[in-house]
XYZ file of C-alpha atoms in Angstrom:
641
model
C 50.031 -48.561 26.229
C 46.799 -47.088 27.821
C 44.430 -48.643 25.892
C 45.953 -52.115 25.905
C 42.564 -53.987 26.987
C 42.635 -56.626 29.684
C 40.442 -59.846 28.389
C 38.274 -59.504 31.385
C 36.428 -57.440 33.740
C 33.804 -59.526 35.810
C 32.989 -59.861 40.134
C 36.564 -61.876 40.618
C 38.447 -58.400 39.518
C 36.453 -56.887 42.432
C 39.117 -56.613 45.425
C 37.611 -55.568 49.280
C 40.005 -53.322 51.221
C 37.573 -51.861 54.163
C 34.014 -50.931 55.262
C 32.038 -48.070 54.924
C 31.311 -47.682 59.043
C 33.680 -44.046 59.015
C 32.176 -42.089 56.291
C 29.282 -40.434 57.476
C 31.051 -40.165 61.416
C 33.993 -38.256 59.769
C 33.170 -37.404 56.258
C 35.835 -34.977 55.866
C 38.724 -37.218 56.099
C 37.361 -38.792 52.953
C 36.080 -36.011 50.582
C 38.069 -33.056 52.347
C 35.550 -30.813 53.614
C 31.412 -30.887 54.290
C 31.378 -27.466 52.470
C 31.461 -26.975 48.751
C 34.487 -28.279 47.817
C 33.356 -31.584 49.189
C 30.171 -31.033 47.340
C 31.405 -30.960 44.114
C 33.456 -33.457 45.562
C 31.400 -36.408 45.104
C 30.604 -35.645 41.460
C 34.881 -36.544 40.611
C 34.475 -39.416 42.462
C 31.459 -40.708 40.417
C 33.360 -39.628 37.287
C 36.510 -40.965 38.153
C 35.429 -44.301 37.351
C 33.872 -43.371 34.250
C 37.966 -41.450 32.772
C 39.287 -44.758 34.261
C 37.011 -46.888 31.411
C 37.894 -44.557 28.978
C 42.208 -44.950 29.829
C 41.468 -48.516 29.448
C 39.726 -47.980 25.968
C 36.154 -48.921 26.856
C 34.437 -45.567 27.234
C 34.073 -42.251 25.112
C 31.614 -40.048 26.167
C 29.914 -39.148 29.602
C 27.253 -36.795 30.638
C 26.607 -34.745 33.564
C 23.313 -33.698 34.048
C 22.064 -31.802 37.004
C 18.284 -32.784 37.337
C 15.298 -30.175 38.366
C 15.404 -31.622 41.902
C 18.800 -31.002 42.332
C 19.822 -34.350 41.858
C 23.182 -34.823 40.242
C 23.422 -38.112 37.009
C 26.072 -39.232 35.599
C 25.835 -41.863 32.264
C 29.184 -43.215 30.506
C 28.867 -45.838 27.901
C 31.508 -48.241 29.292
C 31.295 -51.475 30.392
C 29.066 -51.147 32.813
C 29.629 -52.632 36.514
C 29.437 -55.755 37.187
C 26.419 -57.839 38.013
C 27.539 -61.210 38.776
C 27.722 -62.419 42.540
C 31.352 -61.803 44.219
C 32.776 -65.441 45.298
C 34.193 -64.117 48.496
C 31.478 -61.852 49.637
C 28.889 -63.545 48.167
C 26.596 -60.113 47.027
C 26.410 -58.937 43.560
C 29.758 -56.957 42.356
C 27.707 -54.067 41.892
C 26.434 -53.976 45.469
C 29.964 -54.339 46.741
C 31.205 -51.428 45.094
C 28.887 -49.380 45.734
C 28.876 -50.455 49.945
C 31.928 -51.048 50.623
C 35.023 -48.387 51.353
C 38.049 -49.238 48.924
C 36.495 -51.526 46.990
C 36.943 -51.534 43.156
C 38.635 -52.678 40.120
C 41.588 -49.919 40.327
C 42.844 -52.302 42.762
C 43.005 -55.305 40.202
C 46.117 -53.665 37.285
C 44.552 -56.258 34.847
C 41.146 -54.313 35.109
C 42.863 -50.730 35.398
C 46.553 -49.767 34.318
C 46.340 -46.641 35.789
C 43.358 -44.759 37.524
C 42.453 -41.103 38.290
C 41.189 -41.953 42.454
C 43.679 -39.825 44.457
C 42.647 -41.332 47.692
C 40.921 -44.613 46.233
C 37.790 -44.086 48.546
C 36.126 -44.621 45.402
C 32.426 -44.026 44.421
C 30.809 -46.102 47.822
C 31.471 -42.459 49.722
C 28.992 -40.396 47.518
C 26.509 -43.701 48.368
C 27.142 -43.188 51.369
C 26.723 -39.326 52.265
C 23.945 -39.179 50.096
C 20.229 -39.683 50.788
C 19.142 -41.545 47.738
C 21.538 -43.162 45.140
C 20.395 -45.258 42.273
C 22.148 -47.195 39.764
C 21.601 -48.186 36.498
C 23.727 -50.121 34.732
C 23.850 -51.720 31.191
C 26.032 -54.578 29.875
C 25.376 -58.438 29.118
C 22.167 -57.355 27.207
C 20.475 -56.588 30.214
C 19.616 -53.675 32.067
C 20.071 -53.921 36.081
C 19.223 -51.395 38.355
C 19.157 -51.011 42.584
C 18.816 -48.219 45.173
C 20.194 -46.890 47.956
C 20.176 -44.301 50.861
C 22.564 -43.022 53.066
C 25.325 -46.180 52.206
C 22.611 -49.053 52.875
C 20.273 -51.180 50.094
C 17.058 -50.238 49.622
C 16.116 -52.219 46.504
C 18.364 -55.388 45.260
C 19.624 -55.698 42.321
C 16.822 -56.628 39.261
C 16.644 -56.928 35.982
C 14.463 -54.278 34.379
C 14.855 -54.729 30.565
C 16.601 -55.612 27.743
C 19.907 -53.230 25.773
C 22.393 -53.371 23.265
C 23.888 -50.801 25.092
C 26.560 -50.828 27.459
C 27.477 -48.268 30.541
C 26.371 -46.853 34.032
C 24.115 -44.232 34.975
C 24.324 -43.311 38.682
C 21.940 -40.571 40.106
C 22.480 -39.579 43.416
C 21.355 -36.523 46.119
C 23.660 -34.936 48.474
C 22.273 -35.301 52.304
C 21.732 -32.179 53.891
C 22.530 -33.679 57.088
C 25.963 -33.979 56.100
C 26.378 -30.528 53.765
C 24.724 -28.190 56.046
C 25.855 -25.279 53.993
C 23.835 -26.436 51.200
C 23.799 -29.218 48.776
C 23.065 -26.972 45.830
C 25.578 -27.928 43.233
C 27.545 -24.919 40.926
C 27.477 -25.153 37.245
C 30.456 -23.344 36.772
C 32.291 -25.592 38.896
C 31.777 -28.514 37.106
C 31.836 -27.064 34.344
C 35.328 -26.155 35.012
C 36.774 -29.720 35.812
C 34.830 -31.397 33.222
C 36.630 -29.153 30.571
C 39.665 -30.047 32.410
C 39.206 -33.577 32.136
C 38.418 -33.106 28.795
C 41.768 -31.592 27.957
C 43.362 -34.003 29.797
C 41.236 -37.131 28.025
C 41.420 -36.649 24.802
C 39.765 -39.775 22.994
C 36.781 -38.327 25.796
C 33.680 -35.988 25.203
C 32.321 -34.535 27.824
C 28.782 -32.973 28.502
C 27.707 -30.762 30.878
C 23.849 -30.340 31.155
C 21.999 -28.325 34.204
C 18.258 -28.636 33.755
C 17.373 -26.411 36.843
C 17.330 -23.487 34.584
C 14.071 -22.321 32.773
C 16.390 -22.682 29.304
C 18.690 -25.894 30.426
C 22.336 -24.821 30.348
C 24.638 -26.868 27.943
C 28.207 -27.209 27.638
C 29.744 -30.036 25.345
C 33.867 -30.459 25.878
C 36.086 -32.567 23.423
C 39.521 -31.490 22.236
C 41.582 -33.552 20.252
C 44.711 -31.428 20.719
C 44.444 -32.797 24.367
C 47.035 -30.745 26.580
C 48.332 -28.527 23.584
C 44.831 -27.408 23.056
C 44.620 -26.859 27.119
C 47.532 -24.143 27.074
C 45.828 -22.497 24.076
C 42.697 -22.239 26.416
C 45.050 -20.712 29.059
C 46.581 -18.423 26.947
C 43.681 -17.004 25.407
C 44.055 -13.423 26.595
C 47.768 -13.585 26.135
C 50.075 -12.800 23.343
C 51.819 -15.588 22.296
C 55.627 -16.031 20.837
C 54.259 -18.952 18.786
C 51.717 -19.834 16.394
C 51.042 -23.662 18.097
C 52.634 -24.384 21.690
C 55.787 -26.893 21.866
C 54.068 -30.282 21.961
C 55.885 -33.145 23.985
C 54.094 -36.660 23.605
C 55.730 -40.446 24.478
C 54.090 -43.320 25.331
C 57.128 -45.456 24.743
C 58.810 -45.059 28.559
C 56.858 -46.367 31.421
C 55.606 -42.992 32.881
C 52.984 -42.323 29.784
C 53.521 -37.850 29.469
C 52.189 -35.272 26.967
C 53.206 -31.989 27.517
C 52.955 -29.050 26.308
C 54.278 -25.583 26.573
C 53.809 -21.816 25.177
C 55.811 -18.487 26.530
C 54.092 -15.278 25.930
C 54.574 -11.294 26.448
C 53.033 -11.516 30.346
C 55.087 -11.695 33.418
C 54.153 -14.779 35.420
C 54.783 -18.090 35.471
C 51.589 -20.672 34.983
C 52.510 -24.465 35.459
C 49.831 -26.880 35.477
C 50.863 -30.224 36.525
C 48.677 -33.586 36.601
C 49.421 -36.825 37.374
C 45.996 -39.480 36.107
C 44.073 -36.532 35.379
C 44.535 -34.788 39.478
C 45.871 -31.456 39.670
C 49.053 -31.786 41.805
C 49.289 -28.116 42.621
C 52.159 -28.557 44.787
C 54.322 -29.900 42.253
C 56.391 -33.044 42.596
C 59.126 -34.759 40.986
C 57.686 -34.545 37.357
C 57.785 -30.801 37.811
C 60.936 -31.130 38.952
C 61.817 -32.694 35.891
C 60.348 -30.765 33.676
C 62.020 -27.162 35.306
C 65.909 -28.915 35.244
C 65.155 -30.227 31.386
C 63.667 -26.557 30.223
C 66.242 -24.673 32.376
C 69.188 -26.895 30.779
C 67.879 -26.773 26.816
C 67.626 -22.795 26.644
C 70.670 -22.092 28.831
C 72.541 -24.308 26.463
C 70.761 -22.872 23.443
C 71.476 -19.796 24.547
C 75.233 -20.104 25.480
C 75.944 -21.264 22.264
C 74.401 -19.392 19.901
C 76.002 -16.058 21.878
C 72.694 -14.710 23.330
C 72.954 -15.314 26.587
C 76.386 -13.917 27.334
C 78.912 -11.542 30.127
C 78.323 -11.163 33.714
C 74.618 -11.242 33.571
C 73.547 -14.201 36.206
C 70.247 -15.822 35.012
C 68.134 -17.970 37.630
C 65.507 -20.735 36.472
C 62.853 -18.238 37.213
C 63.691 -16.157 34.342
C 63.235 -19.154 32.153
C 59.859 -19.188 32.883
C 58.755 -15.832 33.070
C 55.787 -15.683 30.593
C 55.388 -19.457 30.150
C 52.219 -21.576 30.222
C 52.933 -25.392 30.356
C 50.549 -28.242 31.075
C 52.166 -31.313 32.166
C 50.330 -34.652 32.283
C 51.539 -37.817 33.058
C 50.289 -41.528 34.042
C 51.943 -43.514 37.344
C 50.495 -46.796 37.753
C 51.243 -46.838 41.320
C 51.217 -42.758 42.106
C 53.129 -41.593 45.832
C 51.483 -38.328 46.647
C 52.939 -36.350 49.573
C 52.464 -32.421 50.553
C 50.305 -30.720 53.201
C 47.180 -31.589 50.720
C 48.395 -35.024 49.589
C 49.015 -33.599 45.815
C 52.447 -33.678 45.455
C 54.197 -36.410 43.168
C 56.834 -38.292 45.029
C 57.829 -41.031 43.190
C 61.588 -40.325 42.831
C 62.309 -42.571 39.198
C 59.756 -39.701 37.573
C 62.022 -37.109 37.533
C 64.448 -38.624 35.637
C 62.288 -40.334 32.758
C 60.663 -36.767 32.606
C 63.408 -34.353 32.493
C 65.249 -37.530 29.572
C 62.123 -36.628 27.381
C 61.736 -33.428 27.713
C 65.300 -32.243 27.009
C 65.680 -34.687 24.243
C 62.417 -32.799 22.267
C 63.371 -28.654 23.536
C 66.491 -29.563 22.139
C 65.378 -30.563 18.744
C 62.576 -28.147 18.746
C 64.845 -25.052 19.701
C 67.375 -26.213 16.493
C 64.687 -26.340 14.127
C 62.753 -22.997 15.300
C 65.507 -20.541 15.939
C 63.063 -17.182 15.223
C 61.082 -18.739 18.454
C 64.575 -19.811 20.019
C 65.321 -16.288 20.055
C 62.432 -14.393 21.044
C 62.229 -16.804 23.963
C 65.797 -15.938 25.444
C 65.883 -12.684 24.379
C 63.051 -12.446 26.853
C 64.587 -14.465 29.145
C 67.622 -12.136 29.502
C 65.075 -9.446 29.751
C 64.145 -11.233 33.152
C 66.860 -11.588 34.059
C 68.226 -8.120 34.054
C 65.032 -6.553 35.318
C 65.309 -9.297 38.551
C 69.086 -7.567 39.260
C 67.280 -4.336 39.333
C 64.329 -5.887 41.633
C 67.434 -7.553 43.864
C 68.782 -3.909 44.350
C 65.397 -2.608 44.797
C 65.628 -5.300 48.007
C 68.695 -4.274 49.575
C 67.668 -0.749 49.154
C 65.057 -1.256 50.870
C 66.369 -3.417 53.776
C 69.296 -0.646 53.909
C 65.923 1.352 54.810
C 65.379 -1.442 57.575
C 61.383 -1.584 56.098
C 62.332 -5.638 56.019
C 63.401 -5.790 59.066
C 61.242 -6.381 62.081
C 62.166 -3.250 63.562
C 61.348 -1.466 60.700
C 57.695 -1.633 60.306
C 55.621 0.914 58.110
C 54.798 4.062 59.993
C 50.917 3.791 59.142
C 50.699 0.494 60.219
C 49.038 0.270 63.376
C 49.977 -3.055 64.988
C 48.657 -5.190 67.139
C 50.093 -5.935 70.387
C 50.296 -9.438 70.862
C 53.172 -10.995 68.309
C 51.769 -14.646 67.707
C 50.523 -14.510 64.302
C 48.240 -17.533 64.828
C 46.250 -15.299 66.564
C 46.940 -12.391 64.942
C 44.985 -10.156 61.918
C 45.600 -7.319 59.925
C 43.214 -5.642 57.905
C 44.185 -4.160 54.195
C 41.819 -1.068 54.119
C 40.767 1.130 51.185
C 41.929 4.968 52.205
C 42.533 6.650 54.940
C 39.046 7.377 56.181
C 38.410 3.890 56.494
C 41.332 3.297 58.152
C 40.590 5.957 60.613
C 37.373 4.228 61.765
C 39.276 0.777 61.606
C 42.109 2.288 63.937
C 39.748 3.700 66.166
C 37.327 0.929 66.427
C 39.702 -2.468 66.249
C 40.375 -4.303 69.178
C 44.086 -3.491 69.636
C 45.435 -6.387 71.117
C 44.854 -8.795 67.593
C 43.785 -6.983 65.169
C 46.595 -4.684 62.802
C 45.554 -1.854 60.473
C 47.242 -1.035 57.416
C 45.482 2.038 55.140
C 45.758 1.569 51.562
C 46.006 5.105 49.615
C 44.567 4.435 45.924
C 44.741 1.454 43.683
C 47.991 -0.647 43.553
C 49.918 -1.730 40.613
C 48.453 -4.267 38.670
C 50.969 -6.907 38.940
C 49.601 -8.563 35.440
C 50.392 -6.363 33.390
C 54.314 -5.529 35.306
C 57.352 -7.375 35.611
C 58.846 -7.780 39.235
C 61.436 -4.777 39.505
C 58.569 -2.380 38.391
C 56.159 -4.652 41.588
C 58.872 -3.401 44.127
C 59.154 0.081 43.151
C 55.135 0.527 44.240
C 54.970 2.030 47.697
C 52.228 0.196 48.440
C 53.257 -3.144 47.591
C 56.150 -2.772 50.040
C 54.471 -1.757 52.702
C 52.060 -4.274 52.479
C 55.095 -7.012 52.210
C 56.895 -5.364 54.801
C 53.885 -5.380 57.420
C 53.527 -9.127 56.603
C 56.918 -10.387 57.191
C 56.762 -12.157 53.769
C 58.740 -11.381 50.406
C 58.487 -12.241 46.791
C 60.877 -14.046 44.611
C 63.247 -15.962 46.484
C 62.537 -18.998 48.625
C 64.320 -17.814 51.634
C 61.980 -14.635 51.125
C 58.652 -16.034 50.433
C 58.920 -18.516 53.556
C 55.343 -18.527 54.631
C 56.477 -19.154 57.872
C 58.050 -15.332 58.183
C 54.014 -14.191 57.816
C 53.079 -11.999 61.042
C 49.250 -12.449 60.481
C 47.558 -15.894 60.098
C 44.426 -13.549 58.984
C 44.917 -10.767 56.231
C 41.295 -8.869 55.535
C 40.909 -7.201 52.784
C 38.423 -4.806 53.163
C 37.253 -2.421 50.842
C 34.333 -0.604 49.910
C 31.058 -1.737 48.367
C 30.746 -0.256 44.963
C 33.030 -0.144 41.600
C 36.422 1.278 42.890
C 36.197 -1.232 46.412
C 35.510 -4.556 43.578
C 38.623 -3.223 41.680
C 41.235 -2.472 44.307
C 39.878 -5.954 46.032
C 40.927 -7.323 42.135
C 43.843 -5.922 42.484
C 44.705 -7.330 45.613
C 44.029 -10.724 44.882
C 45.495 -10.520 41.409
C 48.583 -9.599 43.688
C 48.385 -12.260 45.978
C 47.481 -14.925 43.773
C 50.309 -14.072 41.439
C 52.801 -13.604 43.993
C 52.217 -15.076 47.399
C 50.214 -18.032 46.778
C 50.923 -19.819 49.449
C 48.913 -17.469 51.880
C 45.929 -18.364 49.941
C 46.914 -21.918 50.116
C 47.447 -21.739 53.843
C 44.097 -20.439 53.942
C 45.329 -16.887 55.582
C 43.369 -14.828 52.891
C 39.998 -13.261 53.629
C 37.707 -10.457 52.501
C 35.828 -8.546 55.134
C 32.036 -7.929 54.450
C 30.581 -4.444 55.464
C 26.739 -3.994 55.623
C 25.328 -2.312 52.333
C 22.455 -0.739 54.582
C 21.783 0.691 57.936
C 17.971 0.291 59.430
C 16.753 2.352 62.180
C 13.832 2.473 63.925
C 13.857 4.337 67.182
C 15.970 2.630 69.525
C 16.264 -0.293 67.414
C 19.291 -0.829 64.796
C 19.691 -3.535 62.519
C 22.272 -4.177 59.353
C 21.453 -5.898 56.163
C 24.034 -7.133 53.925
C 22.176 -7.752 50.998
C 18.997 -6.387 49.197
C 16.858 -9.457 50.414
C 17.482 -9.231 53.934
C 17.208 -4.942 53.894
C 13.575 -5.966 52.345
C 13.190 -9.151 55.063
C 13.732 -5.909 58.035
C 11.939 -3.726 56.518
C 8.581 -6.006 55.985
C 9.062 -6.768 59.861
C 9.608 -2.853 61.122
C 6.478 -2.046 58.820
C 4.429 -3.712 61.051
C 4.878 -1.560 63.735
C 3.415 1.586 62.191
C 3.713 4.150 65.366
C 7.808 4.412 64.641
C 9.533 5.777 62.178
C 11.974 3.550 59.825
C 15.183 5.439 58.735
C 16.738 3.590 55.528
C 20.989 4.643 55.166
C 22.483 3.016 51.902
C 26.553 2.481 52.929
C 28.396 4.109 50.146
C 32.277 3.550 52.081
C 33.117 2.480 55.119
C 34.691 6.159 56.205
C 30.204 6.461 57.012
C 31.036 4.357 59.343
C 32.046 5.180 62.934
C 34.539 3.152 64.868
C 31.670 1.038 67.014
C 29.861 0.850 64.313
C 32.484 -0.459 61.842
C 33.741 -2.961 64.671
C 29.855 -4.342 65.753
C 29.127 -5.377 61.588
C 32.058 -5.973 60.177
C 35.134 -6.502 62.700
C 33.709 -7.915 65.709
C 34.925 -12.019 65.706
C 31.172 -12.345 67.307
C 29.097 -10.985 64.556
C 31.026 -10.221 61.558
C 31.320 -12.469 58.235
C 34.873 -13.489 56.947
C 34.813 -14.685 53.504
C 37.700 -17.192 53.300
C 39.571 -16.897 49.666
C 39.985 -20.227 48.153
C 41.896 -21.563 45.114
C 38.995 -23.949 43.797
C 40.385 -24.746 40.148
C 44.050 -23.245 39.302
C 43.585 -23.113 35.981
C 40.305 -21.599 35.760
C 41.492 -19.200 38.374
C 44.422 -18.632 36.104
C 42.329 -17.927 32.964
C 40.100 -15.459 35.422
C 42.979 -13.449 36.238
C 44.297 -12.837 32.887
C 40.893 -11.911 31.707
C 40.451 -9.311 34.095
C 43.557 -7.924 34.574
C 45.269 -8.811 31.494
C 45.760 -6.403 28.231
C 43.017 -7.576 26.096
C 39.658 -5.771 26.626
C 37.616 -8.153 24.495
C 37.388 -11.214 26.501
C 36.877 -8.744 29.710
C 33.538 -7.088 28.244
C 32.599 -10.410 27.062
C 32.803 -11.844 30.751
C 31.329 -8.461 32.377
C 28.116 -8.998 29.841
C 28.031 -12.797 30.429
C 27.799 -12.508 34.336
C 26.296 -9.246 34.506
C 23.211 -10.926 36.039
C 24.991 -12.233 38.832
C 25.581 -9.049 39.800
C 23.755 -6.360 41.926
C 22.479 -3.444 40.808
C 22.542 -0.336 43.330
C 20.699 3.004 41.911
């Protein structure tokens, strides 16, 4: 059991892997990037520690709190770190911790069973690539604080007061010498793993405060369902087959799961696998598991109570078409492999997982059989509309469009074939696309015109995705199908840079939407691979005489025109973009297409579920949570008159 408390928890528990000496040279290697994922980074790491008290039983709440200053706290009422003075190193446990790489009690499995550190670098690299960090901790009746900057003591450890409290409370700020792109931290962000953690955690309350804001934003997460309640969450804006999601639970095998799983009326798949409380987004074996035990219970379900039946084939993607699972589990000694080290590998997983699972859909199909039903009538439903998307294929490779000889005719390619350095550009009509032809540098850069909005792949199952003209085109200028591994190979893609670029108003947002919605849903590894972009155009033009200047936002069109004012013997001419067919081909390359001067926005999957929820409110059927998102963020957005 989790919760199964070790008798002690003191300096001797503390065990030394490393030093600190690489962190601030090479920063990335420990926290992933310098830019805002690394960031928000830090703030796991410091709350890492705090979900690891609360799997061993010691700790139930914690609160996030980012200060006025920018300054990021965060308070748990567990034990608190130890105080007393480590035999080997001689310095206080706390100090040790907190200085030294890989050093904690998740080493010691009497202190920890299990612990959420992916990497283990542990809470000494936030000390370390930030310019103050103080610590206060509670326990033994005492309170105990001590300081620190940039990895290195500034005041020892003292004792500051008496509690009956126990826990830690570590504030700390980012260095700006390290996050150059700013150390402002996101409320939404956290906001979005906290709740996660909640779901995952749930003997755990989480709160999120941000006191930067003239009314201090507040955002309290507990849910007692735990993963059950996280698929509800997901499936908000869906229609579900099922009053309350299958619920999977067993601590009584030595891989601790909960799962928990819903189908509705959508299209796409949604899997959401964890493994002590990190999103493994690649998968691993106890996905594995879980796809061979769900794949085996309906197909036997089905076989035998006549529904699934004649010469219709049925793959395990139709079993999950319109399914939202969360899968959680607990490895004492995790093996994570995959390009971003968050894939499971620990082969005896699979096994005790897909045992489980099968065991429960088994018993759960016999005793539901309306649900049973509806859930492989659907399933056959997929399966027959994915023989009409297979014949939709070989159609259109009888065409040769998936063939490398048989490109689109309105793609205009580039001439070099090496798609590292190659980059086509999705653009909105053929105006635009004009201009882009006209104005690209031909030897890299591809054009493909867009002609009106594409399907919404949301709201459309994948026979209905192939029959859109533009859809194939766009998958037959990238080299890269849909569906089958074979045709989704990543490595087929002929661009290492797609840019979507659209226009800047209402209709450019939505086909963008689109687009992603498309991609994300379909050919997620080219966001994963980082091959996704969106090109920014200027919003204004600013002449004056010979001199022409661009401005991208309402702030810096102000910032050009405060300068040009001064010189009050020229004329200023103000032009307000409204596509980028206003734009002519030199003009169109100089702002937004020229390597030298333009600005890329690189698409990034931050959180999967939250990105997951986003999509489905957008693009999904129900209009209610949509207006309620436009109004809530409404004042994020710019208003052009």
């Amino acid at each position: 059991m989790l919760n199964q408390k070790p008798s002690e928890y003191k300096a001797s528990n503390i065990q030394v892997l490393e030093g600190l000496e690489a962190v601030r040279k090479r920063p990335s290697m420990y926290i992933g990037d310098t830019g805002q994922r690394g960031l928000h980074h830090l703030i796991n790491e410091v709350v890492d520690n705090s979900i690891d008290e609360a799997l061993a039983g010691y700790c139930d709440y914690v609160t996030v709190t980012i200060n006025e200053n920018g300054s990021l706290r965060v308070e748990d009422n567990g034990r608190g770190i130890p105080v007393d003075i480590h035999e080997k190193e001689g310095i206080p446990a706390v100090e040790l911790v907190l200085t030294k790489l890989h050093a904690g009690g998740k080493f010691d499995k009497d202190s920890y069973k299990v612990s959420g550190g992916l990497h283990g670098v542990g809470v000494s690299c936030v000390n370390a690539l930030s310019t103050i960090f103080d610590v206060e901790i509670h326990r033994d009746d005492h309170i105990y604080t001590m300081g620190f900057e940039r990895g290195h003591t500034t005041r020892q450890l003292e004792t500051v007061g008496d509690t009956s409290k126990t826990g830690t409370i570590i504030t700390f700020t980012p260095d700006p010498e390290i996050f150059t792109q700013s150390v402002e931290f996101k409320f939404d962000i956290i906001v979005n793993r906290m709740r996660e953690l909640a779901f995952l955690n749930p003997e755990i309350t989480i709160e999120v405060i941000d006191l930067r804001e003239e009314e201090p934003l507040k955002e309290v997460f507990h849910y007692d369902g735990g993963v059950k309640d996280f698929v509800k969450f997901l499936d908000e804006n869906r229609e579900p087959f099922m009053s309350e999601p299958i619920f999977i639970h067993s601590e009584t095998t030595e891989v601790p799961m909960a799962i928990a799983i819903q189908y509705n009326r959508s299209y796409s798949e949604n899997v959401h696998s964890y493994v002590n409380n990190i999103n493994t987004h690649e998968g691993g074996t106890h996905v594995s598991g879980f796809r061979r035990a769900l794949t085996r219970a309906l197909k036997n379900y089905g076989e035998k109570n006549n529904i699934i039946k004649g010469k219709i084939t049925i793959s395990g993607e139709d079993f999950r078409e319109g399914l939202t699972a969360v899968i959680s589990i607990k490895v004492a000694e995790p093996q994570f492999e995959g390009q971003t080290k968050t894939k499971l590998g620990n082969s005896e997983v699979q096994s005790l997982v897909e045992i489980t699972l099968y065991e429960k859909l088994n018993e759960y199909l016999e005793q539901n059989p309306k649900i049973a039903r509806s859930i492989l009538d659907k399933v056959v439903l997929s399966a027959e509309a994915r023989e009409a998307a297979r014949k939709a294929r070989q159609l259109v490779q009888r065409k040769g469009a998936l063939t490398a000889g048989g490109l689109p005719g309105k793609l205009a390619d580039c001439s070099i074939n090496d798609p590292e350095h190659c980059e086509i550009y999705l653009v909105e009509g053929d105006s635009a696309g004009g201009s882009a032809k006209s104005g690209r540098n031909r030897s890299f850069q591809a054009i493909l015109p867009l002609r009106g909005k594409i399907l919404n792949v949301e709201k459309a199952r994948i026979n209905k995705i192939l029959e859109n003209n533009e859809i194939r085109t766009m998958i037959t200028a990238l080299g890269v199908g849909i569906g089958h591994e074979e045709e989704s190979d990543v490595s087929k893609v002929r661009y290492h840079k797609i840019i979507i670029m659209t226009d800047a108003d209402v209709d450019g947002s939505h086909i963008r939407t689109l687009l992603l919605t498309f991609f994300y849903r379909y050919m997620p590894q080219l966001i994963e691979n980082g091959y996704i972009y969106i090109a920014t155009p200027p919003l204004y033009k600013i002449t004056q005489g010979n001199n022409i200047e661009y401005a991208w936002d309402d702030e810096t069109r102000d910032s050009i025109l405060k300068r040009m004012k001064k010189n009050t013997t020229r004329k200023i001419e103000l032009s307000r973009y409204k596509g980028l067919g206003e734009m002519n081909p030199d003009q169109l390359w100089e702002t937004t297409m020229d390597p030298e001067t333009r600005t890329l926005q690189q698409v990034t999957i931050e959180s999967a579920t939250a990105t997951d929820k986003l999509f489905s409110v957008l693009m999904g059927d129900a209009v209610e949570p949509r207006r309620e998102f436009i109004e809530r963020n409404a004042k994020y957005a710019k208003l052009d008159i």
